[in-house]
Amino acid sequence: MADHLGEFEQIVLLALVRLGSDGYGISVRDAIAERTGREADFGTVYTTLTRLEQKGYVSSRLGEATPERGGRRKKYFIITASGRAALVAALRALRAMTRGLGQQLELR
């Protein structure tokens, strides 16, 4: 049985889908803020990315060191095939639960 994806895990995975190979902590945080208006702190985003990596839903790689980061390397994340499958399953379940409730919830 697949691990349950929490709401914020789903949002982080959706941000990674949008970002493609350019997903790292700050870009994920910024994508979430831009699309949802939700201001997540970096620690929450990074903890979630780490948890998703432990579940096998994302993988990471280190980028090149850059002078503007004091020689530190960015850690990039990308969604894996099992991450996509878990996200699709979660979104299907949510869609099934909301089907027919448009008027009651004023969904448009």
GROMACS .gro file of C-alpha atoms in nm:
model
  108
    1MET     CA    1   0.000   0.000   0.000
    2ALA     CA    2   0.131   0.343  -0.092
    3ASP     CA    3   0.202   0.603   0.173
    4HIS     CA    4  -0.068   0.862   0.223
    5LEU     CA    5   0.025   1.205   0.086
    6GLY     CA    6  -0.061   1.497   0.309
    7GLU     CA    7  -0.190   1.822   0.165
    8PHE     CA    8   0.144   2.001   0.183
    9GLU     CA    9   0.324   1.701   0.033
   10GLN     CA   10   0.084   1.719  -0.261
   11ILE     CA   11   0.148   2.090  -0.302
   12VAL     CA   12   0.526   2.037  -0.294
   13LEU     CA   13   0.503   1.759  -0.553
   14LEU     CA   14   0.286   1.979  -0.776
   15ALA     CA   15   0.547   2.255  -0.747
   16LEU     CA   16   0.817   2.008  -0.854
   17VAL     CA   17   0.610   1.905  -1.156
   18ARG     CA   18   0.585   2.273  -1.255
   19LEU     CA   19   0.954   2.342  -1.195
   20GLY     CA   20   1.089   2.038  -1.377
   21SER     CA   21   1.463   2.004  -1.320
   22ASP     CA   22   1.487   2.351  -1.157
   23GLY     CA   23   1.327   2.252  -0.826
   24TYR     CA   24   1.527   2.341  -0.517
   25GLY     CA   25   1.413   2.460  -0.175
   26ILE     CA   26   1.369   2.829  -0.250
   27SER     CA   27   1.217   2.779  -0.596
   28VAL     CA   28   0.967   2.531  -0.451
   29ARG     CA   29   0.879   2.774  -0.172
   30ASP     CA   30   0.838   3.058  -0.423
   31ALA     CA   31   0.622   2.848  -0.659
   32ILE     CA   32   0.394   2.756  -0.368
   33ALA     CA   33   0.361   3.119  -0.260
   34GLU     CA   34   0.293   3.234  -0.616
   35ARG     CA   35   0.025   2.974  -0.692
   36THR     CA   36  -0.144   2.940  -0.352
   37GLY     CA   37  -0.065   3.259  -0.161
   38ARG     CA   38   0.063   3.033   0.115
   39GLU     CA   39   0.388   3.154   0.273
   40ALA     CA   40   0.575   2.841   0.378
   41ASP     CA   41   0.905   2.880   0.553
   42PHE     CA   42   1.213   2.721   0.404
   43GLY     CA   43   1.248   2.470   0.688
   44THR     CA   44   0.899   2.332   0.626
   45VAL     CA   45   0.964   2.298   0.253
   46TYR     CA   46   1.302   2.132   0.304
   47THR     CA   47   1.166   1.893   0.570
   48THR     CA   48   0.887   1.794   0.332
   49LEU     CA   49   1.130   1.742   0.042
   50THR     CA   50   1.348   1.523   0.265
   51ARG     CA   51   1.047   1.317   0.377
   52LEU     CA   52   0.933   1.276   0.015
   53GLU     CA   53   1.283   1.163  -0.079
   54GLN     CA   54   1.278   0.904   0.202
   55LYS     CA   55   0.947   0.774   0.065
   56GLY     CA   56   1.103   0.747  -0.282
   57TYR     CA   57   0.872   1.012  -0.430
   58VAL     CA   58   1.151   1.255  -0.518
   59SER     CA   59   1.519   1.223  -0.595
   60SER     CA   60   1.788   1.484  -0.551
   61ARG     CA   61   2.117   1.592  -0.701
   62LEU     CA   62   2.370   1.855  -0.606
   63GLY     CA   63   2.431   2.143  -0.847
   64GLU     CA   64   2.754   2.328  -0.900
   65ALA     CA   65   2.897   2.557  -0.634
   66THR     CA   66   2.830   2.924  -0.706
   67PRO     CA   67   3.001   3.239  -0.579
   68GLU     CA   68   2.667   3.404  -0.493
   69ARG     CA   69   2.596   3.114  -0.254
   70GLY     CA   70   2.938   3.142  -0.089
   71GLY     CA   71   3.062   2.837  -0.276
   72ARG     CA   72   2.775   2.619  -0.155
   73ARG     CA   73   2.591   2.388  -0.391
   74LYS     CA   74   2.213   2.387  -0.448
   75LYS     CA   75   2.029   2.062  -0.389
   76TYR     CA   76   1.784   2.005  -0.674
   77PHE     CA   77   1.481   1.779  -0.645
   78ILE     CA   78   1.276   1.605  -0.912
   79ILE     CA   79   0.962   1.395  -0.879
   80THR     CA   80   1.010   1.021  -0.942
   81ALA     CA   81   0.775   0.783  -1.125
   82SER     CA   82   0.642   0.654  -0.792
   83GLY     CA   83   0.596   1.013  -0.677
   84ARG     CA   84   0.391   1.090  -0.986
   85ALA     CA   85   0.182   0.778  -0.931
   86ALA     CA   86   0.117   0.870  -0.566
   87LEU     CA   87   0.029   1.227  -0.664
   88VAL     CA   88  -0.208   1.113  -0.939
   89ALA     CA   89  -0.379   0.872  -0.696
   90ALA     CA   90  -0.418   1.148  -0.435
   91LEU     CA   91  -0.559   1.393  -0.691
   92ARG     CA   92  -0.800   1.131  -0.828
   93ALA     CA   93  -0.928   1.062  -0.476
   94LEU     CA   94  -0.977   1.433  -0.414
   95ARG     CA   95  -1.154   1.475  -0.747
   96ALA     CA   96  -1.382   1.180  -0.670
   97MET     CA   97  -1.470   1.327  -0.330
   98THR     CA   98  -1.552   1.669  -0.477
   99ARG     CA   99  -1.744   1.544  -0.781
  100GLY     CA  100  -2.097   1.681  -0.770
  101LEU     CA  101  -2.030   1.928  -0.489
  102GLY     CA  102  -1.964   2.229  -0.709
  103GLN     CA  103  -2.276   2.418  -0.608
  104GLN     CA  104  -2.254   2.332  -0.238
  105LEU     CA  105  -1.891   2.444  -0.221
  106GLU     CA  106  -1.921   2.717  -0.483
  107LEU     CA  107  -1.642   2.558  -0.690
  108ARG     CA  108  -1.591   2.703  -1.034
   0.00000   0.00000   0.00000
